mmCIF file of C-alpha atoms in Angstrom:
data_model
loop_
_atom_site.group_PDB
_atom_site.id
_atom_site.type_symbol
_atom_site.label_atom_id
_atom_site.label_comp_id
_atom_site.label_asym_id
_atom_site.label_seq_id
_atom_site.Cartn_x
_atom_site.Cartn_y
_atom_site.Cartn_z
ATOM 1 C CA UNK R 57 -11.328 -20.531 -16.670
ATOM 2 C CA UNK R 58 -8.980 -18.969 -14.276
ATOM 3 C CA UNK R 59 -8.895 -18.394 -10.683
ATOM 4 C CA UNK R 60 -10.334 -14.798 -9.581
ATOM 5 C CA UNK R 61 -8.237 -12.295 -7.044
ATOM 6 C CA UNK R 62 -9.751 -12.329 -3.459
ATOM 7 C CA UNK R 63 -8.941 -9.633 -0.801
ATOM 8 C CA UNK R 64 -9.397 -10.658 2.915
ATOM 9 C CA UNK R 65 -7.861 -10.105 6.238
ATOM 10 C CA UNK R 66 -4.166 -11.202 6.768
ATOM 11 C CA UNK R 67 -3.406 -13.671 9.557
ATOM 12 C CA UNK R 68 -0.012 -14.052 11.472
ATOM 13 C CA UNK R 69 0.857 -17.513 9.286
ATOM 14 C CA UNK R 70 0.681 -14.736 6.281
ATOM 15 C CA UNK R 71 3.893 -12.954 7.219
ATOM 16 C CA UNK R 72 6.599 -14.828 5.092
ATOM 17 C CA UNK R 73 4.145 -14.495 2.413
ATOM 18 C CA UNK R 74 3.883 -11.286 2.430
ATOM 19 C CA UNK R 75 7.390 -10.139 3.239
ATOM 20 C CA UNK R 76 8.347 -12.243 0.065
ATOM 21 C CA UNK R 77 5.936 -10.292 -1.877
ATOM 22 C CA UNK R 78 7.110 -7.051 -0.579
ATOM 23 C CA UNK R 79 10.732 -7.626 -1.182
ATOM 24 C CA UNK R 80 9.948 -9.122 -4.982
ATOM 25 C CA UNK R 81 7.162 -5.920 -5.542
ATOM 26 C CA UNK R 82 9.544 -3.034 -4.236
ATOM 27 C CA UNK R 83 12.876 -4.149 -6.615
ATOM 28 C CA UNK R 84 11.264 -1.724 -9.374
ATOM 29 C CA UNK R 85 10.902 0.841 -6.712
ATOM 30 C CA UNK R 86 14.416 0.833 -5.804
ATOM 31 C CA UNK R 87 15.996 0.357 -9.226
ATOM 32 C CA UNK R 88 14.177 3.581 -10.121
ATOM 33 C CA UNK R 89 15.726 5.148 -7.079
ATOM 34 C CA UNK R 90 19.044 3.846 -7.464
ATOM 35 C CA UNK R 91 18.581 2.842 -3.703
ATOM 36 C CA UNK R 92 17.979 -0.687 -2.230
ATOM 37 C CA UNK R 93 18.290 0.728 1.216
ATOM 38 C CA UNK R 94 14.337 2.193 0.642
ATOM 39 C CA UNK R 95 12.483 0.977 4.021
ATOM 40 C CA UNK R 96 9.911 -1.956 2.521
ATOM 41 C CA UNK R 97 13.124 -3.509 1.366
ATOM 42 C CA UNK R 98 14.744 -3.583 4.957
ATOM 43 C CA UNK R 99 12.146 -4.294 6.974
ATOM 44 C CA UNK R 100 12.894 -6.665 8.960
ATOM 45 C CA UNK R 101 10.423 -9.957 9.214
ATOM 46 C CA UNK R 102 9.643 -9.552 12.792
ATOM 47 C CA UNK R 103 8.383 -5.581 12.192
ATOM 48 C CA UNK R 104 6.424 -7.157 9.843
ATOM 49 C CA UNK R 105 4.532 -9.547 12.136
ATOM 50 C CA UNK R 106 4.436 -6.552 14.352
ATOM 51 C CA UNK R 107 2.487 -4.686 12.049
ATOM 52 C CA UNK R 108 0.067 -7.725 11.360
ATOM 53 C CA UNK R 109 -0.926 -7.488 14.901
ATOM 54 C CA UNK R 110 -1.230 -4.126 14.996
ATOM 55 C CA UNK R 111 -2.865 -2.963 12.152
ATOM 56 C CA UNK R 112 -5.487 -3.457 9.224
ATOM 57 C CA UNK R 113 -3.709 -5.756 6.974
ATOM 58 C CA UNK R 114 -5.088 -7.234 3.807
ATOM 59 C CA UNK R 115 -4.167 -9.516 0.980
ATOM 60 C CA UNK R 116 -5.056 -9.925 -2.353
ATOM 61 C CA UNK R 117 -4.454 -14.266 -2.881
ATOM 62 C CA UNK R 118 -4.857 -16.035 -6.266
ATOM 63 C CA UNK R 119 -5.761 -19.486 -4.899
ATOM 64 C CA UNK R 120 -3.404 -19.827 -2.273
ATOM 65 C CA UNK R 121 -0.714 -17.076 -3.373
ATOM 66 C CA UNK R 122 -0.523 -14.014 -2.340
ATOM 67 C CA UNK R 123 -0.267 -10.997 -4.884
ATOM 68 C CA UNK R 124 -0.918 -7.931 -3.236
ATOM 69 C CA UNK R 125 -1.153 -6.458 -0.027
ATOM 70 C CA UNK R 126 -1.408 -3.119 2.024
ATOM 71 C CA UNK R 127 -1.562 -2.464 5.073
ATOM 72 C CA UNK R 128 -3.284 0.609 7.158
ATOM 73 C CA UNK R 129 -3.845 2.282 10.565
ATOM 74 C CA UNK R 130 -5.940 4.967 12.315
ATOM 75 C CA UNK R 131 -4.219 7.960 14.433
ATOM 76 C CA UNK R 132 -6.012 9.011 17.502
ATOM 77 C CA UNK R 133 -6.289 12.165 15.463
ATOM 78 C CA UNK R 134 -8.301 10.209 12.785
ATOM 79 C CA UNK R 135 -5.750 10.045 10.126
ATOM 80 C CA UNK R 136 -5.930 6.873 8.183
ATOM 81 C CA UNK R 137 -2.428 6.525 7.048
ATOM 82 C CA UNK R 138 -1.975 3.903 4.483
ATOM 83 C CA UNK R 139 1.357 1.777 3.844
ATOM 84 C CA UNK R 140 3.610 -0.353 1.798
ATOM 85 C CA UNK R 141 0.923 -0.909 -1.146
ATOM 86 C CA UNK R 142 1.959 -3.847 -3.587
ATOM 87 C CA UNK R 143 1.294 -5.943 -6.346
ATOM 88 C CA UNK R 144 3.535 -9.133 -7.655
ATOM 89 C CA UNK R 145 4.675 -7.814 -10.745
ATOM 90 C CA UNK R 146 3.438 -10.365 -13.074
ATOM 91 C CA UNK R 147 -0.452 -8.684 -11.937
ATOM 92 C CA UNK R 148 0.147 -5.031 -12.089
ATOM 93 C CA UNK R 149 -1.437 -3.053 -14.215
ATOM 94 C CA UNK R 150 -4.413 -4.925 -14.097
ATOM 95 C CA UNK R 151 -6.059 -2.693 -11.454
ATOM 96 C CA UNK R 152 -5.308 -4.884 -8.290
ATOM 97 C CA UNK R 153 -3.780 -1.743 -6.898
ATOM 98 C CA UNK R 154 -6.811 0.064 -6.925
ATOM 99 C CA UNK R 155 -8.784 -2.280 -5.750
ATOM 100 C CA UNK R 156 -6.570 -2.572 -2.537
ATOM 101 C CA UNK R 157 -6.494 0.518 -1.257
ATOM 102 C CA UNK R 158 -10.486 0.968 -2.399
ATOM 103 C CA UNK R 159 -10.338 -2.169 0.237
ATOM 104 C CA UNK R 160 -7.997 -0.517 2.764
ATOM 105 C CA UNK R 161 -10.067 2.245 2.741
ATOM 106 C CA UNK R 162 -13.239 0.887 3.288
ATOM 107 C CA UNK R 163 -11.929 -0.948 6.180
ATOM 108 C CA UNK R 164 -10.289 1.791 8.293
ATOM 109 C CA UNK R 165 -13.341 4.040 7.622
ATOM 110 C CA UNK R 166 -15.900 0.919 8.637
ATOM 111 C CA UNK R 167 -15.095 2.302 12.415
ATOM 112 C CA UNK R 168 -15.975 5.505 11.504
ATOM 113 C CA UNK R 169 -12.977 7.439 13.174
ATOM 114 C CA UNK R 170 -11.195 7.932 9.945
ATOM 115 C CA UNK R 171 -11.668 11.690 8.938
ATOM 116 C CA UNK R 172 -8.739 11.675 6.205
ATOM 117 C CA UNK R 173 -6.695 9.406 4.396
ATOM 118 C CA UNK R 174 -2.879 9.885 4.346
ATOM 119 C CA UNK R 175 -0.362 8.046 1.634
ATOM 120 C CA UNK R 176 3.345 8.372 0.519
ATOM 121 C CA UNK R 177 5.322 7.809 -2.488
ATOM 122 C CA UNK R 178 8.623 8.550 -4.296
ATOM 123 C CA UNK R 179 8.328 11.177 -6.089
ATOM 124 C CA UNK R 180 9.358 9.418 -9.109
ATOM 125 C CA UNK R 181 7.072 6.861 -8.988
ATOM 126 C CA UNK R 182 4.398 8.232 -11.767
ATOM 127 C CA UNK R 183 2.375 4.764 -11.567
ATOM 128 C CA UNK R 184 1.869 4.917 -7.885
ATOM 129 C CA UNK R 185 1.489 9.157 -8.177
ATOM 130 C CA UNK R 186 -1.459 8.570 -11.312
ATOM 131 C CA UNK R 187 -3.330 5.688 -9.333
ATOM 132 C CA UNK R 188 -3.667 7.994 -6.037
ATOM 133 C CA UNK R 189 -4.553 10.705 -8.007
ATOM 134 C CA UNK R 190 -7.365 8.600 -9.789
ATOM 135 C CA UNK R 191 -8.720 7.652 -6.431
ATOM 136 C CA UNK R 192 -8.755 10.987 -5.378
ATOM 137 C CA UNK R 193 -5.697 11.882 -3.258
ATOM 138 C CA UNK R 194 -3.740 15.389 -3.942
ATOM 139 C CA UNK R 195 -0.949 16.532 -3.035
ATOM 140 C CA UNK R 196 -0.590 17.947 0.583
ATOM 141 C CA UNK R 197 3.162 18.112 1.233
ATOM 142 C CA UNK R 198 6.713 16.317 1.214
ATOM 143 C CA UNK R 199 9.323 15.283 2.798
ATOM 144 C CA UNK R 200 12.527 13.444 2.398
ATOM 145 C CA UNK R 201 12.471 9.555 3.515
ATOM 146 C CA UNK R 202 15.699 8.430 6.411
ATOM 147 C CA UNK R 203 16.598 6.633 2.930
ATOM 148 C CA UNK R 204 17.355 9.512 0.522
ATOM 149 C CA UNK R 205 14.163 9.424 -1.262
ATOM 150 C CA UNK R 206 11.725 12.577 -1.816
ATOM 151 C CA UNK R 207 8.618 11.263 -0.889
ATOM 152 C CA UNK R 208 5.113 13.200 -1.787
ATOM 153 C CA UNK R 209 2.516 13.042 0.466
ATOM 154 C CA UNK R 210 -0.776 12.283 -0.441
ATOM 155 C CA UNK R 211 -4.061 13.103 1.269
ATOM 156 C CA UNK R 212 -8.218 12.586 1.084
ATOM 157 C CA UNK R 213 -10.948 13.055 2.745
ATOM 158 C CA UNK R 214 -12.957 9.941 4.455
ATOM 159 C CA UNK R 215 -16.310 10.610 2.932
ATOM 160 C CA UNK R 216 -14.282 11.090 -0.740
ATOM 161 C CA UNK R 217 -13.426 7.010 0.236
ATOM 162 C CA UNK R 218 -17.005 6.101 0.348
ATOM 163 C CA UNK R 219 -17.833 7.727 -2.767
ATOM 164 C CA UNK R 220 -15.032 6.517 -4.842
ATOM 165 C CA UNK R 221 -16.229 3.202 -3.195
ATOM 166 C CA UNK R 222 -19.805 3.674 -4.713
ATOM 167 C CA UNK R 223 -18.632 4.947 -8.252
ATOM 168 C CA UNK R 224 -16.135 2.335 -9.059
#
């Protein structure tokens, strides 16, 4: 019998981990881009513990590994904007993903300042644009990334969170 996926909290000694992960999970991201330069791939480590002490940061681990991660925070306008969601390769498309940002969501809501959720993602990226969509997100705008890329921008409403919660 194997191990089962388990999403917590990071902690500061998770950082390495995770920026691994990132760097590994993003490669497919870039090679459909034709551009390396895309932001989760030069982020630098120490941003990275920056954002671990800043904002809601989870991980998916598999025994002591970590697989998955995203990461979150809430505007003072009560926009939940959600970040740099990824999976280790060898587990996606085995709906880790969703059940990430189902977990990122529930967490920046749990406050209760969260009126809207707020996402990004290449425009090429039909994976990332079909599991959004699934969850609920549309389309709200677009812009183009300091990299190059043409990003869409993805929003939904906080009480949509809750029920996709319940449902799933």
């Amino acid at each position: 019998m194997g191990m089962s996926v388990t999403i917590s909290a990071a902690v500061a000694e998770d950082a390495e981990q995770i920026f691994k992960l990132q760097y590994l999970a993003f490669q497919r991201e870039a090679e459909l881009y034709g551009n390396y330069l895309i932001q989760p791939l030069t982020q630098s480590l120490d941003s990275l513990k920056g954002e671990l002490a800043t904002d809601t940061v989870l991980v998916a681990r598999l025994g002591d590994e970590i697989v998955g991660t995203v990461r979150g925070s809430v505007d003072e306008e009560g926009t939940a904007k959600i970040a740099k969601l990824c999976v280790h390769p060898r587990l996606q498309g085995h709906g880790l993903g969703a059940r990430l940002l189902r977990a990122v969501e529930e967490a920046l809501a749990s406050p209760g300042t969260a009126t809207r959720f707020r996402l990004h993602t290449g425009h090429k990226s039909e994976s990332n644009l079909r599991l959004y969509r699934k969850a609920g997100y549309v389309k709200v705008g677009g812009r183009t990334a300091s990299d190059g890329v043409q990003l869409v921008i993805l929003e939904k409403e906080a009480k949509d969170a809750t029920d996709f919660a319940v449902s799933a």
